[in-house]
Coordinates of C-alpha atoms in Angstrom, one line a residue:
Chain A
X13 CA -81.6 -71.8 -41.0
X14 CA -77.8 -71.3 -41.2
X15 CA -75.8 -71.5 -38.1
X16 CA -73.1 -73.2 -36.0
X17 CA -73.8 -76.4 -34.0
X18 CA -71.6 -77.8 -31.3
X19 CA -72.0 -81.2 -29.7
X20 CA -72.3 -82.4 -27.1
X21 CA -73.6 -79.6 -24.9
X22 CA -72.1 -81.2 -21.7
X23 CA -69.2 -83.6 -21.7
X24 CA -67.6 -85.5 -18.8
X25 CA -64.3 -87.1 -19.1
X26 CA -62.0 -89.1 -16.8
X27 CA -58.4 -87.9 -16.4
X28 CA -56.1 -89.3 -19.0
X29 CA -58.7 -89.7 -21.7
X30 CA -58.7 -87.8 -25.0
X31 CA -62.1 -86.3 -26.0
X32 CA -63.3 -84.7 -29.3
X33 CA -65.6 -81.8 -29.4
X34 CA -67.7 -81.3 -32.6
X35 CA -68.2 -78.1 -34.5
X36 CA -70.2 -77.9 -37.7
X37 CA -71.3 -74.8 -39.7
X38 CA -73.6 -74.4 -42.7
X39 CA -72.8 -70.7 -43.3
X40 CA -70.3 -71.4 -46.1
X41 CA -67.7 -69.7 -44.0
X42 CA -64.0 -70.3 -44.8
X43 CA -62.6 -69.4 -41.4
X44 CA -63.3 -71.3 -38.2
X45 CA -62.0 -70.9 -34.6
X46 CA -61.9 -72.5 -31.2
X47 CA -62.0 -70.6 -28.0
X48 CA -61.8 -71.6 -24.3
X49 CA -63.6 -69.7 -21.5
X50 CA -62.8 -70.2 -17.8
X51 CA -65.3 -69.1 -15.2
X52 CA -65.6 -65.3 -15.0
X53 CA -63.1 -64.8 -17.8
X54 CA -63.0 -63.7 -21.4
X55 CA -62.3 -66.0 -24.3
X56 CA -58.9 -67.2 -25.3
X57 CA -58.1 -68.5 -28.8
X58 CA -56.9 -72.2 -29.0
X59 CA -56.7 -72.8 -32.8
X60 CA -58.0 -71.3 -36.0
X61 CA -58.3 -72.3 -39.6
X62 CA -58.5 -70.0 -42.6
X63 CA -59.3 -72.7 -45.1
X64 CA -59.7 -76.4 -45.5
X65 CA -56.6 -78.5 -44.6
X66 CA -54.9 -75.5 -43.0
X67 CA -54.9 -74.4 -39.3
X68 CA -52.8 -72.4 -37.0
X69 CA -52.1 -72.4 -33.3
X70 CA -53.7 -69.7 -31.2
X71 CA -52.6 -68.4 -27.8
X72 CA -53.2 -71.5 -25.8
X73 CA -52.8 -74.5 -28.2
X74 CA -50.8 -76.8 -25.9
X75 CA -52.7 -80.0 -25.1
X76 CA -55.2 -79.5 -28.0
X77 CA -55.3 -80.7 -31.6
X78 CA -57.6 -79.9 -34.5
X79 CA -58.3 -81.0 -38.1
X80 CA -60.1 -79.3 -41.0
X81 CA -60.8 -81.9 -43.6
X82 CA -64.1 -80.3 -44.7
X83 CA -65.2 -76.7 -44.9
X84 CA -68.2 -77.3 -42.6
X85 CA -66.4 -79.1 -39.8
X86 CA -63.6 -78.2 -37.4
X87 CA -63.4 -80.7 -34.5
X88 CA -61.3 -80.0 -31.5
X89 CA -59.5 -82.8 -29.5
X90 CA -58.6 -82.2 -25.9
X91 CA -55.8 -84.5 -25.2
X92 CA -54.5 -86.0 -21.9
X93 CA -51.6 -83.5 -22.2
X94 CA -53.9 -80.6 -21.4
X95 CA -53.3 -80.0 -17.7
X96 CA -56.5 -78.2 -16.8
X97 CA -59.1 -79.1 -19.5
X98 CA -62.3 -78.3 -17.5
X99 CA -63.8 -75.2 -19.2
X100 CA -66.4 -73.9 -21.6
X101 CA -65.4 -74.4 -25.3
X102 CA -66.8 -72.2 -28.0
X103 CA -66.5 -72.6 -31.7
X104 CA -66.9 -69.7 -34.1
X105 CA -66.8 -69.0 -37.9
X106 CA -66.5 -66.0 -40.2
X107 CA -66.5 -65.5 -44.0
X108 CA -62.7 -65.0 -43.9
X109 CA -60.0 -64.7 -41.4
X110 CA -59.8 -60.9 -41.2
X111 CA -63.2 -60.0 -42.6
X112 CA -66.7 -60.0 -41.2
X113 CA -67.9 -60.8 -37.8
X114 CA -67.2 -64.1 -36.0
X115 CA -70.4 -65.9 -35.2
X116 CA -70.4 -68.4 -32.3
X117 CA -72.0 -71.8 -31.6
X118 CA -73.8 -72.6 -28.4
X119 CA -70.7 -74.1 -26.7
X120 CA -69.6 -77.3 -25.0
X121 CA -69.0 -77.5 -21.3
X122 CA -66.3 -80.0 -20.5
X123 CA -65.8 -81.4 -17.1
X124 CA -62.9 -83.6 -16.2
X125 CA -63.7 -85.9 -13.3
Chain B
X13 CA -49.7 -57.3 -28.5
X14 CA -53.3 -56.4 -28.2
X15 CA -55.1 -55.8 -25.0
X16 CA -58.7 -55.1 -24.0
X17 CA -59.6 -53.7 -20.6
X18 CA -63.1 -53.7 -19.1
X19 CA -62.8 -52.1 -15.7
X20 CA -66.4 -52.7 -14.6
X21 CA -66.9 -56.2 -13.2
X22 CA -70.6 -55.5 -12.6
X23 CA -73.1 -52.9 -13.5
X24 CA -76.7 -52.3 -12.4
X25 CA -79.3 -50.3 -14.3
X26 CA -83.0 -49.7 -13.8
X27 CA -85.3 -50.9 -16.6
X28 CA -85.9 -48.4 -19.4
X29 CA -82.8 -46.4 -18.4
X30 CA -79.6 -46.1 -20.5
X31 CA -76.3 -47.7 -19.4
X32 CA -72.7 -47.4 -20.6
X33 CA -70.2 -50.3 -20.5
X34 CA -66.6 -49.2 -20.6
X35 CA -63.9 -50.7 -22.9
X36 CA -60.4 -49.4 -23.5
X37 CA -57.9 -51.1 -25.8
X38 CA -54.3 -51.1 -26.6
X39 CA -52.8 -51.9 -30.0
X40 CA -50.0 -50.9 -32.3
X41 CA -52.0 -51.9 -35.4
X42 CA -53.1 -49.1 -37.7
X43 CA -56.2 -50.9 -38.8
X44 CA -58.4 -52.9 -36.4
X45 CA -62.0 -53.7 -35.6
X46 CA -63.8 -53.5 -32.3
X47 CA -66.7 -55.7 -31.3
X48 CA -69.2 -56.1 -28.5
X49 CA -70.8 -59.5 -27.7
X50 CA -73.5 -60.4 -25.2
X51 CA -73.3 -63.7 -23.3
X52 CA -76.5 -64.7 -21.5
X53 CA -76.5 -67.4 -18.9
X54 CA -77.0 -70.0 -21.6
X55 CA -73.4 -69.4 -22.7
X56 CA -73.8 -68.5 -26.4
X57 CA -72.0 -65.4 -27.6
X58 CA -74.3 -63.0 -29.4
X59 CA -72.8 -60.4 -31.7
X60 CA -74.1 -56.9 -31.0
X61 CA -72.1 -54.2 -32.8
X62 CA -69.0 -53.5 -34.8
X63 CA -66.8 -50.5 -35.2
X64 CA -63.9 -50.2 -37.7
X65 CA -60.9 -48.2 -36.8
X66 CA -61.3 -46.0 -39.9
X67 CA -65.0 -45.5 -39.5
X68 CA -65.7 -41.8 -38.8
X69 CA -69.2 -42.3 -37.4
X70 CA -70.1 -44.2 -34.3
X71 CA -71.8 -47.5 -35.0
X72 CA -75.4 -48.0 -34.0
X73 CA -77.6 -51.1 -34.1
X74 CA -81.1 -50.6 -32.7
X75 CA -80.7 -49.9 -29.0
X76 CA -77.0 -50.4 -29.1
X77 CA -74.5 -47.7 -30.0
X78 CA -70.7 -47.7 -29.7
X79 CA -69.0 -44.5 -28.4
X80 CA -65.7 -44.7 -30.3
X81 CA -63.0 -42.3 -29.2
X82 CA -59.9 -43.2 -31.1
X83 CA -57.5 -40.8 -29.5
X84 CA -58.5 -42.2 -26.1
X85 CA -58.5 -45.8 -27.3
X86 CA -62.0 -46.3 -25.9
X87 CA -65.0 -48.1 -27.4
X88 CA -67.8 -47.9 -24.9
X89 CA -71.1 -49.7 -25.5
X90 CA -74.3 -47.7 -24.8
X91 CA -77.5 -49.6 -24.3
X92 CA -80.6 -47.3 -24.4
X93 CA -83.9 -48.2 -22.8
X94 CA -82.6 -51.2 -20.9
X95 CA -84.8 -54.3 -20.8
X96 CA -84.8 -57.2 -18.4
X97 CA -83.6 -59.4 -21.2
X98 CA -80.4 -57.3 -21.4
X99 CA -79.1 -58.9 -18.2
X100 CA -76.0 -60.8 -19.3
X101 CA -72.3 -60.7 -19.5
X102 CA -70.9 -58.3 -22.1
X103 CA -67.6 -58.6 -23.8
X104 CA -65.6 -56.1 -25.7
X105 CA -63.2 -57.6 -28.3
X106 CA -60.7 -56.4 -30.9
X107 CA -59.6 -57.9 -34.2
X108 CA -56.2 -57.1 -35.4
X109 CA -55.2 -56.6 -39.0
X110 CA -51.4 -56.6 -38.8
X111 CA -48.7 -59.1 -38.2
X112 CA -49.3 -61.8 -35.5
X113 CA -52.7 -60.3 -34.5
X114 CA -54.1 -60.7 -38.1
X115 CA -57.7 -61.8 -38.0
X116 CA -57.6 -62.9 -34.3
X117 CA -60.1 -61.7 -31.7
X118 CA -58.8 -60.6 -28.3
X119 CA -61.4 -60.4 -25.6
X120 CA -61.7 -58.4 -22.4
X121 CA -62.7 -59.9 -19.0
X122 CA -66.3 -58.9 -19.4
X123 CA -68.9 -56.9 -17.5
X124 CA -72.0 -58.4 -15.9
X125 CA -75.0 -56.2 -16.4
X126 CA -78.0 -56.6 -14.2
X127 CA -81.3 -54.8 -15.2
X128 CA -83.7 -54.2 -12.3
X129 CA -87.4 -53.9 -12.8

């Protein structure tokens, strides 16, 4: 079955540490996205990628970094520069940037201790 | 800039009845898309329905329909014959097609729907 996987489901990190969240899709989608969700809030776009080796900042990119070396993979690194990293992180993909629906993975809940 | 407003923090409905979740939007784009997603307590975002700004007919997907009123800039979700499994958070979102909003989804704050037996 095609879909989007995110790992781990839960992640705990000490302050000052970088952490990388995994996102993999086997839908053959070109575009991939990372969103952040805070309790009781909607989603906000962190980074997005239209195609391999290309990515753009979203609305809240500060303190985050991404790479897109393979079509299937779009990992997100939460750096120590992110002031308030505790949140729910969702990865999504679509056939192309402005076409088709964005489909989401199950999410990773990051807690900074 | 795009903006989505969902004014109902929480809604209650009796099982088997219909419910309408409100969504209004603001954009200067001529072309855009409107989406509704469901987020159960597990956290995953589930796509429900899509309406394009140039679509003349309201979108329908099973028990879901989108009441699109372009002049009022509203895109309300109607769920018919509610089921207990419909209890979840519902998000309205808009995808822009012009300029800096190209391809990006902007989400509203969400509405928590509770279905009573």
